[in-house]
CSV table of C-alpha atoms and ligand atoms in Angstrom, one decimal:
chain,number,residue,atom,x,y,z
K,1,MET,CA,8.7,-9.6,1.5
K,2,SER,CA,10.9,-6.6,2.2
K,3,GLY,CA,10.6,-4.4,5.2
K,4,SER,CA,9.9,-0.6,5.2
K,5,ASP,CA,13.6,0.3,5.4
K,6,ASP,CA,14.6,-1.8,2.4
K,7,LEU,CA,11.5,-0.7,0.4
K,8,PHE,CA,12.2,3.0,1.1
K,9,GLU,CA,15.9,2.7,0.0
K,10,ARG,CA,14.7,1.0,-3.2
K,11,ALA,CA,11.9,3.5,-3.7
K,12,LYS,CA,14.2,6.4,-3.6
K,13,ARG,CA,16.0,5.1,-6.7
K,14,THR,CA,13.0,5.2,-8.9
K,15,ILE,CA,10.5,7.5,-7.2
K,16,PRO,CA,11.4,11.1,-6.3
K,17,GLY,CA,11.9,11.2,-2.6
K,18,GLY,CA,10.7,7.6,-2.5
K,19,VAL,CA,7.0,8.5,-2.3
K,20,ASN,CA,4.1,9.5,-4.6
K,21,SER,CA,2.9,12.4,-2.3
K,22,PRO,CA,5.4,14.4,-0.3
K,23,VAL,CA,4.0,14.3,3.3
K,24,ARG,CA,4.2,10.5,3.2
K,25,ALA,CA,8.0,10.7,3.4
K,26,PHE,CA,8.2,11.5,7.1
K,27,GLY,CA,10.2,14.7,6.2
K,28,ALA,CA,8.7,16.6,9.1
K,29,VAL,CA,9.1,13.9,11.8
K,30,GLY,CA,12.2,12.1,10.6
K,31,GLY,CA,12.7,8.3,10.1
K,32,THR,CA,11.5,5.9,7.6
K,33,PRO,CA,8.0,5.9,6.3
K,34,ARG,CA,6.0,2.7,7.0
K,35,PHE,CA,5.0,0.8,3.9
K,36,ALA,CA,1.5,-0.5,4.2
K,37,VAL,CA,0.6,-4.1,3.4
K,38,LYS,CA,-2.9,-4.3,4.8
K,39,GLY,CA,-5.6,-2.2,6.5
K,40,ASP,CA,-8.4,-3.7,8.6
K,41,GLY,CA,-11.0,-1.4,10.2
K,42,ALA,CA,-9.1,1.0,12.5
K,43,TYR,CA,-5.8,-0.8,12.0
K,44,LEU,CA,-2.9,-0.5,9.6
K,45,GLU,CA,-0.3,-3.3,9.1
K,46,ASP,CA,3.2,-2.4,7.8
K,47,ALA,CA,5.7,-4.4,5.8
K,48,ASP,CA,7.5,-5.5,9.0
K,49,GLY,CA,4.4,-7.0,10.4
K,50,ASN,CA,3.7,-4.2,12.9
K,51,ARG,CA,0.1,-3.2,13.5
K,52,TYR,CA,-1.0,0.3,14.3
K,53,VAL,CA,-4.2,2.0,15.4
K,54,ASP,CA,-4.5,4.3,12.3
K,55,LEU,CA,-5.5,7.9,12.9
K,56,CYS,CA,-4.6,8.9,9.4
K,57,GLN,CA,-7.2,6.8,7.6
K,58,SER,CA,-5.9,7.6,4.2
K,59,TRP,CA,-5.9,11.3,5.1
K,60,GLY,CA,-9.5,11.3,6.0
K,61,ALA,CA,-10.8,9.3,3.0
K,62,LEU,CA,-12.1,6.4,5.1
K,63,LEU,CA,-15.1,7.2,7.2
K,64,PHE,CA,-15.9,3.4,7.7
K,65,GLY,CA,-12.3,2.2,8.3
K,66,HIS,CA,-10.1,0.1,6.1
K,67,GLY,CA,-11.6,-2.7,4.0
K,68,ARG,CA,-15.2,-2.2,5.0
K,69,LYS,CA,-16.9,-5.2,3.5
K,70,GLU,CA,-19.9,-3.4,1.7
K,71,ILE,CA,-17.5,-1.0,0.0
K,72,VAL,CA,-15.0,-3.6,-1.1
K,73,ASP,CA,-17.8,-6.0,-2.3
K,74,ALA,CA,-19.4,-3.2,-4.4
K,75,ALA,CA,-16.1,-2.2,-6.0
K,76,ALA,CA,-15.2,-5.9,-6.7
K,77,GLU,CA,-18.6,-6.5,-8.2
K,78,ALA,CA,-18.3,-3.4,-10.4
K,79,ALA,CA,-14.8,-4.3,-11.5
K,80,GLY,CA,-16.0,-7.7,-12.5
K,81,ARG,CA,-18.3,-6.0,-15.0
K,82,GLY,CA,-15.6,-3.8,-16.5
K,83,THR,CA,-13.1,-1.3,-15.0
K,84,SER,CA,-13.7,1.6,-17.4
K,85,PHE,CA,-16.0,2.2,-20.3
K,86,GLY,CA,-15.6,5.8,-21.4
K,87,VAL,CA,-19.4,5.9,-21.8
K,88,PRO,CA,-21.9,7.0,-19.2
K,89,THR,CA,-23.3,4.6,-16.7
K,90,GLU,CA,-26.3,4.4,-14.4
K,91,GLY,CA,-24.0,4.5,-11.3
K,92,GLU,CA,-22.9,8.0,-12.2
K,93,VAL,CA,-26.6,9.1,-12.3
K,94,LEU,CA,-27.3,7.5,-9.0
K,95,LEU,CA,-24.2,9.0,-7.3
K,96,ALA,CA,-25.0,12.5,-8.7
K,97,GLU,CA,-28.6,12.2,-7.5
K,98,ARG,CA,-27.4,11.1,-4.1
K,99,ILE,CA,-24.9,14.0,-3.8
K,100,VAL,CA,-27.6,16.5,-4.9
K,101,ALA,CA,-29.9,15.1,-2.2
K,102,MET,CA,-27.3,15.3,0.6
K,103,VAL,CA,-25.3,18.5,-0.1
K,104,PRO,CA,-27.5,21.6,0.3
K,105,SER,CA,-25.7,23.9,-2.2
K,106,VAL,CA,-25.5,21.3,-5.0
K,107,ASP,CA,-28.1,21.3,-7.8
K,108,GLN,CA,-25.8,19.7,-10.3
K,109,VAL,CA,-22.5,17.9,-9.9
K,110,ARG,CA,-19.6,16.7,-12.1
K,111,LEU,CA,-17.4,13.8,-11.1
K,112,VAL,CA,-13.7,13.9,-11.4
K,113,SER,CA,-10.8,11.8,-10.0
K,114,SER,CA,-9.1,13.9,-7.3
K,115,GLY,CA,-9.6,16.8,-5.0
K,116,THR,CA,-7.0,18.7,-6.9
K,117,GLU,CA,-8.9,18.3,-10.1
K,118,ALA,CA,-12.2,19.2,-8.5
K,119,ALA,CA,-10.9,22.5,-6.9
K,120,MET,CA,-9.0,23.5,-10.1
K,121,SER,CA,-12.1,22.9,-12.2
K,122,ALA,CA,-14.4,24.8,-9.8
K,123,ILE,CA,-12.0,27.8,-10.1
K,124,ARG,CA,-12.1,27.6,-13.9
K,125,LEU,CA,-15.8,27.5,-13.8
K,126,ALA,CA,-16.0,30.5,-11.4
K,127,ARG,CA,-13.7,32.5,-13.7
K,128,GLY,CA,-15.6,31.5,-16.8
K,129,ALA,CA,-18.9,32.4,-15.2
K,130,THR,CA,-17.9,35.8,-13.8
K,131,GLY,CA,-15.4,36.9,-16.4
K,132,GLU,CA,-12.9,37.8,-13.7
K,133,ASP,CA,-9.4,36.3,-13.2
K,134,ALA,CA,-8.5,36.9,-9.6
K,135,ILE,CA,-9.3,34.6,-6.7
K,136,VAL,CA,-9.0,34.9,-3.0
K,137,LYS,CA,-7.8,32.0,-0.8
K,138,LEU,CA,-7.1,31.8,2.9
K,139,GLU,CA,-3.6,31.3,4.3
K,140,GLY,CA,-3.0,27.7,5.4
K,141,CYS,CA,-6.0,26.3,3.4
K,142,TYR,CA,-5.0,23.7,0.9
K,143,HIS,CA,-7.0,23.0,-2.3
K,144,GLY,CA,-4.7,20.6,-4.1
K,145,HIS,CA,-1.7,21.4,-6.2
K,146,SER,CA,-3.0,23.3,-9.2
K,147,ASP,CA,-1.0,26.5,-10.0
K,148,ALA,CA,-3.6,29.0,-8.9
K,149,LEU,CA,-4.1,27.4,-5.5
K,150,LEU,CA,-0.6,26.8,-4.2
K,151,ALA,CA,0.0,30.3,-2.8
K,152,ARG,CA,0.7,30.0,1.0
K,153,ALA,CA,-1.2,26.7,1.2
K,154,GLY,CA,-1.2,24.3,4.1
K,155,SER,CA,-0.6,20.5,4.1
K,156,GLY,CA,2.7,19.5,2.5
K,157,LEU,CA,3.7,23.0,1.7
K,158,ALA,CA,3.3,23.9,5.4
K,159,THR,CA,5.0,20.7,6.5
K,160,PHE,CA,8.1,21.4,4.3
K,161,GLY,CA,8.0,25.2,4.9
K,162,ILE,CA,7.5,26.0,1.2
K,163,PRO,CA,5.9,29.4,0.8
K,164,ARG,CA,5.8,29.1,-3.0
K,165,THR,CA,6.9,26.5,-5.5
K,166,PRO,CA,9.0,26.8,-8.7
K,167,GLY,CA,6.9,26.0,-11.7
K,168,VAL,CA,4.0,28.2,-10.8
K,169,THR,CA,3.9,31.1,-13.2
K,170,ALA,CA,4.1,34.7,-12.1
K,171,GLY,CA,0.7,35.2,-13.7
K,172,ALA,CA,-0.9,32.5,-11.7
K,173,ALA,CA,0.6,33.9,-8.5
K,174,ARG,CA,-0.5,37.4,-9.4
K,175,ASP,CA,-4.1,36.3,-9.8
K,176,THR,CA,-4.2,34.7,-6.3
K,177,PHE,CA,-4.8,37.0,-3.3
K,178,VAL,CA,-4.3,35.5,0.2
K,179,ALA,CA,-5.9,36.6,3.5
K,180,PRO,CA,-5.4,35.2,7.0
K,181,PHE,CA,-8.1,32.8,8.1
K,182,ASN,CA,-10.7,34.0,10.6
K,183,ASP,CA,-10.0,37.7,9.7
K,184,LEU,CA,-13.0,39.2,7.9
K,185,ASP,CA,-11.5,42.7,7.7
K,186,ALA,CA,-8.6,41.3,5.6
K,187,VAL,CA,-11.0,39.7,3.2
K,188,ALA,CA,-13.1,42.9,3.0
K,189,SER,CA,-10.1,44.9,2.1
K,190,LEU,CA,-9.1,42.5,-0.7
K,191,LEU,CA,-12.6,42.4,-2.1
K,192,GLU,CA,-12.9,46.2,-2.0
K,193,ALA,CA,-9.7,46.8,-3.9
K,194,ASN,CA,-10.0,44.0,-6.5
K,195,ALA,CA,-12.5,42.5,-8.9
K,196,VAL,CA,-12.5,38.8,-7.9
K,197,ALA,CA,-14.1,35.7,-9.5
K,198,ALA,CA,-14.3,33.7,-6.3
K,199,LEU,CA,-13.2,33.2,-2.8
K,200,ILE,CA,-12.3,29.6,-2.0
K,201,VAL,CA,-12.1,28.3,1.6
K,202,GLU,CA,-12.0,25.1,3.6
K,203,PRO,CA,-15.0,25.9,5.9
K,204,VAL,CA,-13.2,24.0,8.6
K,205,PRO,CA,-9.6,24.1,7.6
K,206,ALA,CA,-7.7,20.9,8.2
K,207,ASN,CA,-4.5,21.4,6.3
K,208,MET,CA,-2.9,23.7,8.9
K,209,GLY,CA,-4.2,21.2,11.5
K,210,VAL,CA,-7.8,21.6,12.3
K,211,VAL,CA,-8.8,25.3,12.8
K,212,PRO,CA,-12.5,25.8,13.3
K,213,PRO,CA,-14.1,29.0,12.0
K,214,ASP,CA,-14.9,31.7,14.6
K,215,PRO,CA,-18.6,32.1,15.2
K,216,GLY,CA,-20.0,34.2,12.3
K,217,TYR,CA,-16.9,33.9,10.1
K,218,LEU,CA,-18.4,31.7,7.4
K,219,GLU,CA,-21.6,33.9,7.4
K,220,GLY,CA,-19.3,36.9,7.1
K,221,LEU,CA,-17.6,35.4,4.1
K,222,ARG,CA,-21.0,34.8,2.5
K,223,ARG,CA,-22.1,38.4,3.1
K,224,LEU,CA,-18.8,39.9,1.7
K,225,CYS,CA,-18.9,37.7,-1.4
K,226,ASP,CA,-22.5,38.8,-2.0
K,227,GLU,CA,-21.6,42.5,-1.5
K,228,HIS,CA,-18.7,42.3,-4.0
K,229,ASP,CA,-20.2,39.9,-6.6
K,230,ALA,CA,-17.6,37.2,-5.9
K,231,LEU,CA,-18.6,33.5,-5.9
K,232,LEU,CA,-18.1,31.6,-2.6
K,233,ILE,CA,-16.5,28.2,-3.0
K,234,PHE,CA,-16.4,25.7,-0.1
K,235,ASP,CA,-13.7,23.1,-0.4
K,236,GLU,CA,-15.3,20.3,1.4
K,237,VAL,CA,-12.9,17.6,0.3
K,238,ILE,CA,-12.3,16.8,4.0
K,239,THR,CA,-15.4,18.0,5.7
K,240,GLY,CA,-17.9,16.7,3.0
K,241,PHE,CA,-19.8,13.6,4.3
K,242,ARG,CA,-17.5,13.7,7.4
K,243,ILE,CA,-18.9,16.3,9.8
K,244,ALA,CA,-22.5,16.0,8.6
K,245,PRO,CA,-24.2,14.2,5.7
K,246,GLY,CA,-24.2,17.6,3.9
K,247,GLY,CA,-20.8,18.7,5.2
K,248,ALA,CA,-19.8,21.9,6.8
K,249,GLN,CA,-22.4,23.9,4.8
K,250,GLU,CA,-25.1,21.8,6.6
K,251,ARG,CA,-23.5,22.0,10.0
K,252,PHE,CA,-22.9,25.7,9.9
K,253,ASP,CA,-25.9,26.5,7.7
K,254,VAL,CA,-24.0,28.7,5.2
K,255,ILE,CA,-24.6,27.9,1.6
K,256,PRO,CA,-21.8,28.5,-0.9
K,257,ASP,CA,-22.2,28.9,-4.7
K,258,LEU,CA,-19.9,26.0,-5.5
K,259,THR,CA,-18.7,23.0,-3.5
K,260,VAL,CA,-15.6,20.9,-3.9
K,261,LEU,CA,-15.9,17.3,-2.7
K,262,GLY,CA,-13.5,14.2,-2.5
K,263,LYS,CA,-12.1,11.7,-0.1
K,264,VAL,CA,-15.0,10.1,1.8
K,265,MET,CA,-17.3,10.1,-1.2
K,266,GLY,CA,-15.0,7.7,-3.0
K,267,GLY,CA,-14.7,5.2,-0.2
K,268,GLY,CA,-11.0,5.1,-0.7
K,269,PHE,CA,-11.0,5.1,-4.5
K,270,PRO,CA,-10.1,8.0,-6.8
K,271,CYS,CA,-13.4,9.8,-6.9
K,272,ALA,CA,-14.1,13.5,-6.3
K,273,ALA,CA,-16.6,16.1,-7.5
K,274,PHE,CA,-17.5,19.7,-7.8
K,275,GLY,CA,-21.1,21.0,-7.8
K,276,GLY,CA,-23.3,23.9,-7.1
K,277,ARG,CA,-26.0,26.2,-8.4
K,278,ARG,CA,-27.6,25.0,-11.6
K,279,ASP,CA,-27.0,28.3,-13.5
K,280,LEU,CA,-23.3,28.0,-12.8
K,281,MET,CA,-22.9,24.3,-13.4
K,282,GLU,CA,-24.7,24.6,-16.7
K,283,GLN,CA,-21.9,26.8,-17.9
K,284,LEU,CA,-19.8,23.6,-18.1
K,285,ALA,CA,-19.2,21.9,-21.5
K,286,PRO,CA,-21.1,20.3,-23.1
K,287,ALA,CA,-24.1,22.3,-21.6
K,288,GLY,CA,-22.0,25.5,-21.8
K,289,PRO,CA,-18.7,27.0,-22.9
K,290,VAL,CA,-16.4,26.3,-19.9
K,291,TYR,CA,-14.3,23.2,-20.8
K,292,GLN,CA,-13.6,20.4,-18.4
K,293,ALA,CA,-13.2,16.6,-19.1
K,294,GLY,CA,-11.7,13.3,-17.9
K,295,THR,CA,-11.2,9.8,-19.3
K,296,LEU,CA,-11.6,8.2,-15.9
K,297,SER,CA,-14.2,10.7,-14.5
K,298,GLY,CA,-17.1,8.7,-13.0
K,299,ASN,CA,-15.0,5.5,-13.2
K,300,PRO,CA,-17.4,2.6,-12.5
K,301,VAL,CA,-15.4,1.0,-9.8
K,302,ALA,CA,-14.9,4.3,-7.9
K,303,VAL,CA,-18.5,5.2,-8.4
K,304,ALA,CA,-19.7,1.8,-7.0
K,305,ALA,CA,-17.5,2.3,-3.9
K,306,GLY,CA,-18.8,5.9,-3.5
K,307,LEU,CA,-22.4,4.7,-3.7
K,308,ALA,CA,-21.8,2.0,-1.2
K,309,THR,CA,-20.2,4.6,1.2
K,310,LEU,CA,-23.1,7.0,0.9
K,311,ASP,CA,-25.5,4.0,1.4
K,312,LEU,CA,-23.7,3.2,4.6
K,313,ILE,CA,-24.1,6.8,5.7
K,314,ASP,CA,-27.8,6.6,5.1
K,315,ARG,CA,-28.2,3.3,6.9
K,316,GLU,CA,-25.9,3.9,9.9
K,317,ASP,CA,-26.2,7.7,10.4
K,318,PRO,CA,-22.8,7.5,12.1
K,319,TYR,CA,-22.4,11.2,13.1
K,320,ALA,CA,-23.6,11.3,16.7
K,321,THR,CA,-21.5,8.3,17.6
K,322,LEU,CA,-18.4,9.7,15.8
K,323,GLU,CA,-18.9,13.0,17.7
K,324,GLU,CA,-19.1,11.2,21.0
K,325,THR,CA,-16.0,9.1,20.3
K,326,ALA,CA,-14.0,12.1,19.2
K,327,GLU,CA,-15.2,14.1,22.2
K,328,ASP,CA,-14.0,11.3,24.6
K,329,LEU,CA,-10.6,11.1,22.8
K,330,GLU,CA,-10.2,14.9,23.0
K,331,ALA,CA,-11.0,14.9,26.7
K,332,GLY,CA,-8.6,12.0,27.4
K,333,LEU,CA,-5.8,13.6,25.5
K,334,ALA,CA,-6.3,17.0,27.2
K,335,LEU,CA,-6.1,15.2,30.6
K,336,ALA,CA,-3.0,13.2,29.6
K,337,PHE,CA,-1.2,16.4,28.5
K,338,GLU,CA,-2.3,18.3,31.6
K,339,THR,CA,-1.2,15.5,33.9
K,340,ASN,CA,2.3,15.6,32.3
K,341,GLY,CA,2.6,19.3,32.3
K,342,ILE,CA,2.6,19.6,28.5
K,343,ASP,CA,1.1,22.8,26.9
K,344,ALA,CA,-1.3,21.6,24.2
K,345,THR,CA,-4.3,23.0,22.4
K,346,ILE,CA,-6.7,20.4,20.8
K,347,ASN,CA,-8.8,21.7,18.0
K,348,ARG,CA,-11.7,19.6,17.0
K,349,ALA,CA,-14.7,19.6,14.7
K,350,GLY,CA,-16.8,16.4,14.7
K,351,SER,CA,-14.4,13.5,13.9
K,352,MET,CA,-11.5,15.7,12.8
K,353,LEU,CA,-9.0,16.8,15.4
K,354,SER,CA,-5.5,18.2,15.8
K,355,VAL,CA,-3.1,18.6,18.6
K,356,PHE,CA,-0.9,21.8,18.7
K,357,PHE,CA,1.9,21.8,21.2
K,358,ARG,CA,1.3,25.4,22.4
K,359,GLU,CA,-1.1,27.3,24.5
K,360,GLY,CA,-4.3,28.3,22.7
K,361,PRO,CA,-6.2,29.6,20.9
K,362,VAL,CA,-5.0,28.4,17.5
K,363,ARG,CA,-7.2,30.4,15.0
K,364,ASN,CA,-5.0,30.8,11.9
K,365,PHE,CA,-1.9,29.6,10.1
K,366,ARG,CA,0.4,31.8,12.1
K,367,ASP,CA,-0.9,30.4,15.4
K,368,ALA,CA,-0.5,26.8,14.0
K,369,SER,CA,3.1,27.5,12.8
K,370,GLU,CA,4.1,28.8,16.2
K,371,ALA,CA,3.3,25.4,17.8
K,372,ASP,CA,6.2,23.3,18.9
K,373,HIS,CA,6.6,21.1,15.8
K,374,GLU,CA,9.7,19.4,17.2
K,375,ARG,CA,7.7,18.2,20.1
K,376,PHE,CA,5.1,17.0,17.7
K,377,ALA,CA,7.8,14.9,15.9
K,378,ARG,CA,8.8,13.3,19.3
K,379,PHE,CA,5.1,12.7,20.1
K,380,PHE,CA,4.6,11.1,16.7
K,381,HIS,CA,7.5,8.7,17.2
K,382,HIS,CA,6.5,7.9,20.8
K,383,LEU,CA,3.0,6.9,19.5
K,384,LEU,CA,4.4,5.0,16.6
K,385,ASN,CA,6.6,2.9,18.9
K,386,GLU,CA,3.5,2.2,21.0
K,387,GLY,CA,1.5,1.1,18.0
K,388,VAL,CA,-0.4,4.3,17.0
K,389,TYR,CA,0.0,5.8,13.5
K,390,LEU,CA,-0.6,9.6,13.3
K,391,PRO,CA,-0.4,11.6,10.1
K,392,PRO,CA,3.4,12.4,10.0
K,393,SER,CA,3.1,16.2,10.4
K,394,GLY,CA,1.8,18.7,13.0
K,395,TYR,CA,-0.1,20.5,10.2
K,396,GLU,CA,-2.3,17.5,9.4
K,397,LEU,CA,-5.6,16.3,10.9
K,398,TRP,CA,-6.3,13.1,12.8
K,399,THR,CA,-9.6,11.5,11.6
K,400,LEU,CA,-11.7,9.0,13.3
K,401,GLY,CA,-14.0,6.5,11.6
K,402,THR,CA,-16.7,4.2,12.7
K,403,ALA,CA,-14.1,1.4,13.2
K,404,PHE,CA,-12.5,3.4,16.0
K,405,GLY,CA,-14.0,2.2,19.3
K,406,ASP,CA,-13.2,1.9,23.0
K,407,THR,CA,-10.2,-0.4,22.6
K,408,GLU,CA,-8.6,1.9,20.1
K,409,ARG,CA,-9.3,5.0,22.2
K,410,GLU,CA,-7.7,3.3,25.3
K,411,ALA,CA,-4.7,2.4,23.2
K,412,VAL,CA,-4.2,5.9,22.0
K,413,LEU,CA,-4.8,7.5,25.5
K,414,GLY,CA,-2.5,4.9,27.2
K,415,ALA,CA,0.3,5.8,24.8
K,416,ALA,CA,-0.4,9.6,25.1
K,417,SER,CA,-0.3,9.4,28.9
K,418,ARG,CA,3.3,8.0,28.7
K,419,PHE,CA,4.5,10.9,26.6
K,420,THR,CA,6.5,13.2,28.9
K,421,GLY,CA,7.8,15.7,26.4
O,1,PMP,N1,-8.8,20.1,-0.8
O,1,PMP,C1,-8.6,19.8,0.5
O,1,PMP,C2,-9.3,20.5,1.5
O,1,PMP,C3,-7.7,18.7,0.8
O,1,PMP,O1,-7.5,18.4,2.0
O,1,PMP,C4,-7.1,18.0,-0.3
O,1,PMP,C5,-6.1,16.9,0.0
O,1,PMP,N2,-5.7,16.6,1.2
O,1,PMP,C6,-7.3,18.5,-1.6
O,1,PMP,C7,-8.2,19.5,-1.8
O,1,PMP,C8,-6.6,17.8,-2.8
O,1,PMP,O2,-7.2,16.5,-2.9
O,1,PMP,P1,-6.4,15.4,-3.7
O,1,PMP,O3,-5.2,15.1,-2.8
O,1,PMP,O4,-7.3,14.3,-3.8
O,1,PMP,O5,-5.9,15.9,-5.0
């Protein structure tokens, strides 16, 4: 078995940049990406036999840790009956019923295979339903890599400092207005000056690092959208099933028109969804005229893993424990940084958190980008050497799952307390 260095050298010959998604390449922190061979609960094992406490957890997709038995068993059992049919299955009905029961805004839901596809399709539906072309997004929020949604996005674009990307047409860019997050006046001005199909937002952005909404901000977006006949879309790809069973809309009690879901709901498999008000969702083909489709949509293996995940949520109701664990981790990190004289702001919502090396508050993308990202790179490598794997960018979130316990917390805090700058 080759180690990570060898594999990365080989990968770069046949895969652009050696990776299948840019942030994996360690571009922001330097060094060689670790190639995974195994995950086990809170731990990740690499191709050189190193074991890490994993705070990336497949970018938030794993609420119950790596290789959770019930999820793996459900997927294996489904795969044994067939990996793809291209005809409907009972599992899809069960998963749709479960999502409708859990997520307040969702009367109907369509399954797709990635968050990108879900967000892109929700935008098309909003345009089809309203007859308007323009959309509003918030700076630093990431909604996947479809053309309309790449303007001043977070995640990999923020990590690599890419304000816009070649290949997005001038028309797509022209139809996307961008406002700073946590600034209602900026949104009001855009909505007053332009007819807009929808405003899309991560209710708790996590792709510029975690940036919680100011009190009243989400309510303000709801009111402004209503006043200007724009649809409100919550992208809950990260927050969905993570910060409450019904996501941020349940936690903050603000109900969007459409919701985009992914990550946790697939239990680590390619499964995502968009859903919302019945009158809007019924505009989708074949019920209505707005076209959207997918060969692998509702894939039986992914659906079985998703159902097993939502079953575990029902059975274990993990949110209070996750909140407590994350709170302890946050407090311990704050103490470690303070003891070592390091300026840091920790933003947290439930089991999602981010460390920004700067004084607070961090309320928007500009604040996040003014953090000391070189210090983050040093911190990342310090932790990596001590057996803790963080997402390799200061613009990404750390996520905790139920597999993260006292031992793992002590390992992370011990390593953080030895970081001196
Ligand atoms: N929306 C949000 C909020 C995301 O965080 C992501 C991915 N990190 C996406 C959409 C895109 O999802 P995917 O990578 O599955 O296409």
